[in-house]
mmCIF file of C-alpha atoms and ligand atoms in Angstrom:
data_model
loop_
_atom_site.group_PDB
_atom_site.id
_atom_site.type_symbol
_atom_site.label_atom_id
_atom_site.label_comp_id
_atom_site.label_asym_id
_atom_site.label_seq_id
_atom_site.Cartn_x
_atom_site.Cartn_y
_atom_site.Cartn_z
ATOM 1 C CA MET J 860 0.000 0.000 0.000
ATOM 2 C CA GLU J 861 1.221 3.475 -0.907
ATOM 3 C CA PHE J 862 0.838 5.759 2.129
ATOM 4 C CA SER J 863 0.246 9.483 1.620
ATOM 5 C CA ALA J 864 2.991 11.977 2.460
ATOM 6 C CA LYS J 865 0.576 13.520 4.981
ATOM 7 C CA PHE J 866 0.191 10.235 6.847
ATOM 8 C CA ILE J 867 3.929 9.494 6.798
ATOM 9 C CA ASN J 868 4.620 12.974 8.123
ATOM 10 C CA LYS J 869 2.145 12.366 10.939
ATOM 11 C CA LEU J 870 3.919 9.106 11.805
ATOM 12 C CA LYS J 871 7.250 10.985 11.879
ATOM 13 C CA TYR J 872 6.248 13.736 14.245
ATOM 14 C CA THR J 873 3.819 12.186 16.695
ATOM 15 C CA LYS J 874 4.211 10.573 20.088
ATOM 16 C CA ARG J 875 0.866 9.242 21.266
ATOM 17 C CA LEU J 876 -1.166 6.693 19.348
ATOM 18 C CA VAL J 877 -4.557 5.308 20.272
ATOM 19 C CA PHE J 878 -6.079 2.263 18.609
ATOM 20 C CA PHE J 879 -9.860 2.149 18.947
ATOM 21 C CA THR J 880 -10.671 -1.417 17.934
ATOM 22 C CA GLY J 881 -13.689 -3.617 17.264
ATOM 23 C CA ALA J 882 -14.560 -7.155 16.259
ATOM 24 C CA GLY J 883 -12.995 -6.781 12.780
ATOM 25 C CA ILE J 884 -9.459 -6.818 14.180
ATOM 26 C CA SER J 885 -10.082 -10.299 15.602
ATOM 27 C CA ALA J 886 -11.856 -11.623 12.487
ATOM 28 C CA GLU J 887 -8.547 -12.909 11.102
ATOM 29 C CA SER J 888 -8.037 -14.819 14.367
ATOM 30 C CA GLY J 889 -11.231 -16.747 13.573
ATOM 31 C CA ILE J 890 -13.597 -14.857 15.905
ATOM 32 C CA SER J 891 -16.885 -13.815 14.270
ATOM 33 C CA THR J 892 -17.894 -10.168 14.023
ATOM 34 C CA PHE J 893 -21.368 -9.066 15.179
ATOM 35 C CA ARG J 894 -22.883 -7.493 12.076
ATOM 36 C CA GLY J 895 -22.845 -8.297 8.369
ATOM 37 C CA LEU J 896 -23.822 -11.552 6.652
ATOM 38 C CA ASP J 897 -21.861 -13.899 8.911
ATOM 39 C CA GLY J 898 -22.254 -11.683 11.984
ATOM 40 C CA ILE J 899 -23.309 -13.173 15.327
ATOM 41 C CA TRP J 900 -26.333 -10.843 15.621
ATOM 42 C CA ASN J 901 -27.495 -12.014 12.200
ATOM 43 C CA LYS J 902 -27.922 -15.554 13.532
ATOM 44 C CA MET J 903 -28.593 -15.131 17.266
ATOM 45 C CA LYS J 904 -30.921 -12.846 19.199
ATOM 46 C CA PRO J 905 -29.013 -10.291 21.289
ATOM 47 C CA GLU J 906 -32.002 -9.791 23.625
ATOM 48 C CA GLU J 907 -31.912 -13.529 24.507
ATOM 49 C CA LEU J 908 -28.149 -13.929 24.838
ATOM 50 C CA ALA J 909 -26.786 -10.536 25.749
ATOM 51 C CA SER J 910 -29.203 -8.893 28.166
ATOM 52 C CA ILE J 911 -29.904 -9.293 31.864
ATOM 53 C CA ASP J 912 -33.549 -10.172 31.086
ATOM 54 C CA GLY J 913 -32.433 -12.945 28.714
ATOM 55 C CA PHE J 914 -30.040 -14.235 31.376
ATOM 56 C CA MET J 915 -32.684 -14.248 34.138
ATOM 57 C CA LYS J 916 -35.143 -16.077 31.823
ATOM 58 C CA ASN J 917 -32.694 -18.746 30.746
ATOM 59 C CA PRO J 918 -29.404 -18.623 32.671
ATOM 60 C CA ASP J 919 -28.247 -22.061 31.546
ATOM 61 C CA LEU J 920 -28.654 -21.222 27.852
ATOM 62 C CA VAL J 921 -26.827 -17.885 28.191
ATOM 63 C CA TRP J 922 -24.045 -19.501 30.237
ATOM 64 C CA GLN J 923 -23.705 -22.298 27.676
ATOM 65 C CA TRP J 924 -23.405 -19.760 24.847
ATOM 66 C CA TYR J 925 -20.685 -17.828 26.675
ATOM 67 C CA GLN J 926 -18.839 -21.065 27.424
ATOM 68 C CA HIS J 927 -18.905 -21.748 23.672
ATOM 69 C CA ARG J 928 -17.583 -18.241 22.880
ATOM 70 C CA ARG J 929 -14.926 -18.584 25.584
ATOM 71 C CA GLN J 930 -13.748 -21.806 23.985
ATOM 72 C CA ILE J 931 -13.430 -20.074 20.586
ATOM 73 C CA VAL J 932 -11.424 -17.269 22.195
ATOM 74 C CA GLN J 933 -9.180 -19.699 24.077
ATOM 75 C CA ASP J 934 -8.520 -21.657 20.886
ATOM 76 C CA SER J 935 -7.653 -18.521 18.916
ATOM 77 C CA LYS J 936 -4.408 -16.567 18.776
ATOM 78 C CA PRO J 937 -3.628 -12.877 18.307
ATOM 79 C CA ASN J 938 -3.105 -12.176 14.592
ATOM 80 C CA ALA J 939 -0.552 -9.979 12.830
ATOM 81 C CA GLY J 940 -2.749 -6.905 13.437
ATOM 82 C CA HIS J 941 -2.782 -7.306 17.244
ATOM 83 C CA ILE J 942 0.947 -8.056 17.138
ATOM 84 C CA ALA J 943 1.786 -4.989 15.001
ATOM 85 C CA ILE J 944 -0.051 -2.737 17.497
ATOM 86 C CA ALA J 945 1.872 -4.316 20.385
ATOM 87 C CA GLU J 946 5.172 -3.787 18.504
ATOM 88 C CA LEU J 947 4.383 -0.137 17.825
ATOM 89 C CA ASP J 948 4.794 0.266 21.586
ATOM 90 C CA ASN J 949 8.562 0.227 20.900
ATOM 91 C CA TYR J 950 8.272 3.481 18.930
ATOM 92 C CA TYR J 951 5.345 5.418 20.444
ATOM 93 C CA ASP J 952 3.235 5.801 23.545
ATOM 94 C CA VAL J 953 0.481 3.390 22.489
ATOM 95 C CA THR J 954 -2.884 2.779 24.156
ATOM 96 C CA VAL J 955 -5.553 0.383 22.963
ATOM 97 C CA VAL J 956 -9.203 1.215 23.604
ATOM 98 C CA THR J 957 -11.149 -1.852 22.597
ATOM 99 C CA GLN J 958 -14.775 -2.894 22.349
ATOM 100 C CA ASN J 959 -13.635 -6.522 22.167
ATOM 101 C CA VAL J 960 -13.950 -8.879 25.121
ATOM 102 C CA ASP J 961 -11.487 -11.461 23.741
ATOM 103 C CA ASN J 962 -8.309 -10.332 25.536
ATOM 104 C CA LEU J 963 -6.277 -10.741 22.322
ATOM 105 C CA HIS J 964 -4.594 -7.324 22.586
ATOM 106 C CA ARG J 965 -3.096 -8.249 25.963
ATOM 107 C CA ARG J 966 -2.146 -11.706 24.725
ATOM 108 C CA ALA J 967 -0.331 -10.004 21.811
ATOM 109 C CA GLY J 968 1.697 -7.964 24.307
ATOM 110 C CA SER J 969 -0.079 -4.583 24.455
ATOM 111 C CA SER J 970 0.354 -3.249 27.957
ATOM 112 C CA LYS J 971 -2.101 -0.334 28.084
ATOM 113 C CA VAL J 972 -5.569 -1.588 27.243
ATOM 114 C CA PHE J 973 -8.967 -0.140 28.126
ATOM 115 C CA GLU J 974 -11.802 -2.652 27.727
ATOM 116 C CA LEU J 975 -15.054 -0.804 27.110
ATOM 117 C CA HIS J 976 -17.283 -3.891 26.957
ATOM 118 C CA GLY J 977 -15.627 -6.094 29.578
ATOM 119 C CA ASN J 978 -13.614 -9.287 29.277
ATOM 120 C CA ILE J 979 -15.045 -12.741 28.584
ATOM 121 C CA GLU J 980 -12.350 -14.426 30.693
ATOM 122 C CA ARG J 981 -13.769 -12.855 33.873
ATOM 123 C CA ASN J 982 -17.053 -13.514 35.710
ATOM 124 C CA PHE J 983 -18.840 -12.106 38.718
ATOM 125 C CA CYS J 984 -21.799 -12.842 41.015
ATOM 126 C CA ILE J 985 -24.876 -10.787 40.080
ATOM 127 C CA ASP J 986 -25.780 -10.376 43.791
ATOM 128 C CA CYS J 987 -22.578 -9.783 45.775
ATOM 129 C CA LYS J 988 -20.415 -8.830 42.728
ATOM 130 C CA PHE J 989 -17.616 -11.169 43.871
ATOM 131 C CA PRO J 990 -15.259 -11.865 40.914
ATOM 132 C CA PHE J 991 -14.545 -15.417 39.716
ATOM 133 C CA SER J 992 -12.048 -16.717 37.223
ATOM 134 C CA GLU J 993 -13.140 -19.697 35.146
ATOM 135 C CA THR J 994 -10.845 -22.088 37.006
ATOM 136 C CA GLU J 995 -12.692 -21.379 40.262
ATOM 137 C CA LEU J 996 -16.075 -22.412 38.873
ATOM 138 C CA ASN J 997 -17.870 -25.713 38.801
ATOM 139 C CA LEU J 998 -18.903 -25.827 35.174
ATOM 140 C CA GLU J 999 -20.541 -29.219 35.155
ATOM 141 C CA SER J 1000 -24.100 -28.305 36.081
ATOM 142 C CA GLY J 1001 -25.118 -25.321 33.938
ATOM 143 C CA ASN J 1002 -24.936 -21.792 35.290
ATOM 144 C CA PRO J 1003 -22.709 -21.865 38.411
ATOM 145 C CA LYS J 1004 -23.658 -20.205 41.718
ATOM 146 C CA CYS J 1005 -21.585 -17.980 43.974
ATOM 147 C CA LYS J 1006 -19.818 -19.840 46.793
ATOM 148 C CA ASN J 1007 -20.353 -16.828 49.104
ATOM 149 C CA CYS J 1008 -24.004 -15.915 48.654
ATOM 150 C CA GLY J 1009 -25.521 -18.454 46.232
ATOM 151 C CA GLY J 1010 -26.200 -15.785 43.563
ATOM 152 C CA ARG J 1011 -25.916 -16.538 39.878
ATOM 153 C CA ILE J 1012 -22.538 -16.018 38.234
ATOM 154 C CA ARG J 1013 -22.434 -14.166 34.911
ATOM 155 C CA PRO J 1014 -19.663 -13.263 32.467
ATOM 156 C CA ASP J 1015 -18.057 -9.860 33.031
ATOM 157 C CA VAL J 1016 -19.168 -8.412 29.704
ATOM 158 C CA VAL J 1017 -21.425 -5.445 29.020
ATOM 159 C CA TRP J 1018 -24.897 -6.482 27.897
ATOM 160 C CA PHE J 1019 -27.448 -4.416 25.991
ATOM 161 C CA GLY J 1020 -28.948 -1.689 28.149
ATOM 162 C CA GLU J 1021 -26.067 -1.773 30.656
ATOM 163 C CA MET J 1022 -23.627 0.987 31.566
ATOM 164 C CA LEU J 1023 -20.031 0.729 30.407
ATOM 165 C CA PRO J 1024 -17.452 0.302 33.196
ATOM 166 C CA GLN J 1025 -16.902 3.959 34.133
ATOM 167 C CA ASP J 1026 -13.130 3.738 34.724
ATOM 168 C CA GLN J 1027 -12.576 2.056 31.344
ATOM 169 C CA PHE J 1028 -14.771 4.507 29.445
ATOM 170 C CA SER J 1029 -13.392 7.675 31.010
ATOM 171 C CA GLY J 1030 -9.828 6.332 30.794
ATOM 172 C CA GLY J 1031 -10.370 5.565 27.095
ATOM 173 C CA GLN J 1032 -11.891 9.001 26.504
ATOM 174 C CA SER J 1033 -9.019 10.839 28.091
ATOM 175 C CA VAL J 1034 -6.204 8.970 26.256
ATOM 176 C CA ALA J 1035 -8.067 9.379 22.963
ATOM 177 C CA GLU J 1036 -8.485 13.102 23.559
ATOM 178 C CA SER J 1037 -4.772 13.524 24.187
ATOM 179 C CA SER J 1038 -3.667 11.314 21.280
ATOM 180 C CA ASP J 1039 -1.896 12.605 18.170
ATOM 181 C CA ILE J 1040 -3.250 9.859 15.924
ATOM 182 C CA CYS J 1041 -6.376 7.840 16.686
ATOM 183 C CA PHE J 1042 -6.748 4.702 14.561
ATOM 184 C CA ILE J 1043 -10.262 3.235 14.212
ATOM 185 C CA VAL J 1044 -9.774 -0.431 13.381
ATOM 186 C CA GLY J 1045 -12.359 -3.060 12.424
ATOM 187 C CA THR J 1046 -15.457 -1.521 13.929
ATOM 188 C CA SER J 1047 -18.813 -0.611 12.404
ATOM 189 C CA GLY J 1048 -18.885 2.395 14.761
ATOM 190 C CA LEU J 1049 -22.582 1.831 15.390
ATOM 191 C CA VAL J 1050 -22.525 1.165 19.122
ATOM 192 C CA TYR J 1051 -22.626 4.091 21.529
ATOM 193 C CA PRO J 1052 -21.346 5.377 23.869
ATOM 194 C CA ALA J 1053 -18.141 3.583 22.718
ATOM 195 C CA ALA J 1054 -18.287 5.205 19.267
ATOM 196 C CA TYR J 1055 -18.109 8.689 20.815
ATOM 197 C CA ILE J 1056 -14.457 8.059 21.656
ATOM 198 C CA PRO J 1057 -12.879 8.546 18.182
ATOM 199 C CA ILE J 1058 -15.228 11.453 17.484
ATOM 200 C CA GLU J 1059 -14.131 13.127 20.715
ATOM 201 C CA ALA J 1060 -10.489 12.412 19.813
ATOM 202 C CA LYS J 1061 -10.976 14.224 16.496
ATOM 203 C CA GLN J 1062 -12.708 17.154 18.202
ATOM 204 C CA ALA J 1063 -9.718 17.412 20.537
ATOM 205 C CA GLY J 1064 -7.326 17.621 17.546
ATOM 206 C CA ALA J 1065 -6.293 14.011 16.842
ATOM 207 C CA PHE J 1066 -5.614 12.864 13.273
ATOM 208 C CA LEU J 1067 -8.167 10.115 12.566
ATOM 209 C CA VAL J 1068 -7.218 7.046 10.511
ATOM 210 C CA GLU J 1069 -9.749 4.347 9.699
ATOM 211 C CA ILE J 1070 -8.786 0.766 8.805
ATOM 212 C CA ASN J 1071 -11.660 -1.433 7.647
ATOM 213 C CA ILE J 1072 -12.617 -3.732 4.800
ATOM 214 C CA GLU J 1073 -15.411 -1.292 3.927
ATOM 215 C CA ASN J 1074 -16.646 2.229 4.616
ATOM 216 C CA THR J 1075 -18.532 2.719 7.878
ATOM 217 C CA GLU J 1076 -20.434 5.332 9.876
ATOM 218 C CA MET J 1077 -17.009 6.545 11.034
ATOM 219 C CA SER J 1078 -15.590 7.126 7.536
ATOM 220 C CA CYS J 1079 -16.925 10.681 7.240
ATOM 221 C CA PHE J 1080 -14.827 11.708 10.283
ATOM 222 C CA ALA J 1081 -11.592 10.068 9.079
ATOM 223 C CA ASP J 1082 -8.620 12.077 7.789
ATOM 224 C CA GLU J 1083 -7.321 8.914 6.102
ATOM 225 C CA SER J 1084 -9.159 5.690 5.233
ATOM 226 C CA PHE J 1085 -7.347 2.469 4.464
ATOM 227 C CA ILE J 1086 -9.655 -0.122 2.962
ATOM 228 C CA GLY J 1087 -8.462 -3.682 3.507
ATOM 229 C CA LYS J 1088 -7.832 -6.310 6.157
ATOM 230 C CA SER J 1089 -6.404 -4.943 9.364
ATOM 231 C CA ALA J 1090 -3.686 -7.600 9.805
ATOM 232 C CA SER J 1091 -1.943 -6.666 6.561
ATOM 233 C CA ILE J 1092 -2.503 -2.891 6.781
ATOM 234 C CA LEU J 1093 -1.237 -2.701 10.370
ATOM 235 C CA THR J 1094 1.804 -4.786 9.412
ATOM 236 C CA GLU J 1095 2.534 -2.370 6.556
ATOM 237 C CA ILE J 1096 2.212 0.597 8.922
ATOM 238 C CA LEU J 1097 4.665 -1.065 11.322
ATOM 239 C CA THR J 1098 7.137 -1.608 8.441
ATOM 240 C CA GLU J 1099 6.794 2.073 7.470
ATOM 241 C CA VAL J 1100 7.406 3.146 11.076
ATOM 242 C CA LYS J 1101 10.547 1.005 11.277
ATOM 243 C CA LYS J 1102 11.851 2.700 8.083
ATOM 244 C CA ILE J 1103 11.086 6.163 9.475
ATOM 245 C CA LYS J 1104 12.718 5.441 12.820
ATOM 246 C CA THR J 1105 15.901 3.940 11.376
ATOM 247 C CA ASN J 1106 16.320 6.910 8.996
ATOM 248 C CA SER J 1107 15.818 9.584 11.636
HETATM 249 P P1 OAD P 1882 -19.302 -5.166 14.114
HETATM 250 O O1 OAD P 1882 -19.596 -6.589 13.808
HETATM 251 O O2 OAD P 1882 -20.441 -4.237 14.246
HETATM 252 O O3 OAD P 1882 -18.322 -4.563 13.004
HETATM 253 C C1 OAD P 1882 -17.162 -5.235 12.605
HETATM 254 C C2 OAD P 1882 -16.437 -4.364 11.603
HETATM 255 O O4 OAD P 1882 -15.217 -4.996 11.251
HETATM 256 C C3 OAD P 1882 -17.200 -4.104 10.305
HETATM 257 O O5 OAD P 1882 -17.178 -2.709 10.007
HETATM 258 C C4 OAD P 1882 -16.405 -4.902 9.259
HETATM 259 O O6 OAD P 1882 -16.422 -4.272 7.987
HETATM 260 C C5 OAD P 1882 -15.015 -4.869 9.856
HETATM 261 N N1 OAD P 1882 -14.114 -5.979 9.480
HETATM 262 C C6 OAD P 1882 -14.409 -7.295 9.336
HETATM 263 N N2 OAD P 1882 -13.304 -8.004 9.058
HETATM 264 C C7 OAD P 1882 -12.260 -7.126 9.033
HETATM 265 C C8 OAD P 1882 -10.856 -7.248 8.832
HETATM 266 N N3 OAD P 1882 -10.276 -8.423 8.577
HETATM 267 N N4 OAD P 1882 -10.110 -6.125 8.886
HETATM 268 C C9 OAD P 1882 -10.679 -4.918 9.134
HETATM 269 N N5 OAD P 1882 -11.991 -4.750 9.342
HETATM 270 C C10 OAD P 1882 -12.784 -5.820 9.303
HETATM 271 O O7 OAD P 1882 -18.377 -5.163 15.432
HETATM 272 P P2 OAD P 1882 -18.086 -3.969 16.438
HETATM 273 O O8 OAD P 1882 -18.011 -2.680 15.716
HETATM 274 O O9 OAD P 1882 -16.928 -4.357 17.256
HETATM 275 O O10 OAD P 1882 -21.026 -5.007 21.937
HETATM 276 O O11 OAD P 1882 -19.392 -3.993 17.314
HETATM 277 C C11 OAD P 1882 -19.500 -3.122 18.402
HETATM 278 C C12 OAD P 1882 -20.215 -3.799 19.537
HETATM 279 O O12 OAD P 1882 -21.445 -4.362 19.069
HETATM 280 C C13 OAD P 1882 -19.480 -4.998 20.131
HETATM 281 O O13 OAD P 1882 -18.496 -4.638 21.076
HETATM 282 C C14 OAD P 1882 -20.605 -5.752 20.784
HETATM 283 C C15 OAD P 1882 -21.638 -5.672 19.683
HETATM 284 O O14 OAD P 1882 -22.966 -5.802 20.100
HETATM 285 C C16 OAD P 1882 -21.235 -5.613 23.115
HETATM 286 O O15 OAD P 1882 -21.073 -6.814 23.246
HETATM 287 C C17 OAD P 1882 -21.661 -4.703 24.199
#
């Protein structure tokens, strides 16, 4: 890919990068996105599987579905896109603000990660809020119960109609607002309040770069749009950065 002089100049003279990521960055790791033809919400009902009402109606079904998704995540590996972002940490102050719950950015080596929609590897009791890792749970008989109070245990992910974790959202907002370049990678940009973050970054003066296989709701805000798969585009950006840094 031929990068514009404007973009290369930005890469030369900036310090702080933010990567605002969505399901598309993990697509090449074999994890389905939510929307589009093969999207999860095209086949499953979010109100049944990703809402507190759905969980209270059928906790075993919801738990089973999350166990299935957890297995997919555990069997998958960070791809070249996650790895390129982690490597960019050697050249810039990099923060990831992700809507993904799959933990792949951390597994790739990124150290500063805000998780706007939670993390599928964690769980907590809906009554006493006590946290549980998967290894502490008895998974044999459907939805497990809290050993302290007997409450139902749920995955620590944000469901429809729920608030985002305040520390993650405000942390993500403030790094994005102080970033020099904010990359929007593999997200439809349709889910708020998360999608406010790149818009706020732009309003605060960040250069906005979108990486996606197609145009999205975010494209009209972008200063640069790279159409293609994130693993290869991010790898090419990393190669460009290495050239810039060895020549300067
Ligand atoms: P979506 O499924 O809405 O969008 C995925 C985006 O990734 C689309 O714009 C695709 O074009 C793009 N895409 C797919 N493959 C790609 C690739 N290889 N490289 C680059 N881009 C690619 O997923 P999100 O935007 O993440 O919320 O969805 C936002 C939220 O909606 C999720 O966090 C989830 C969901 O309901 C909660 O669970 C709270």
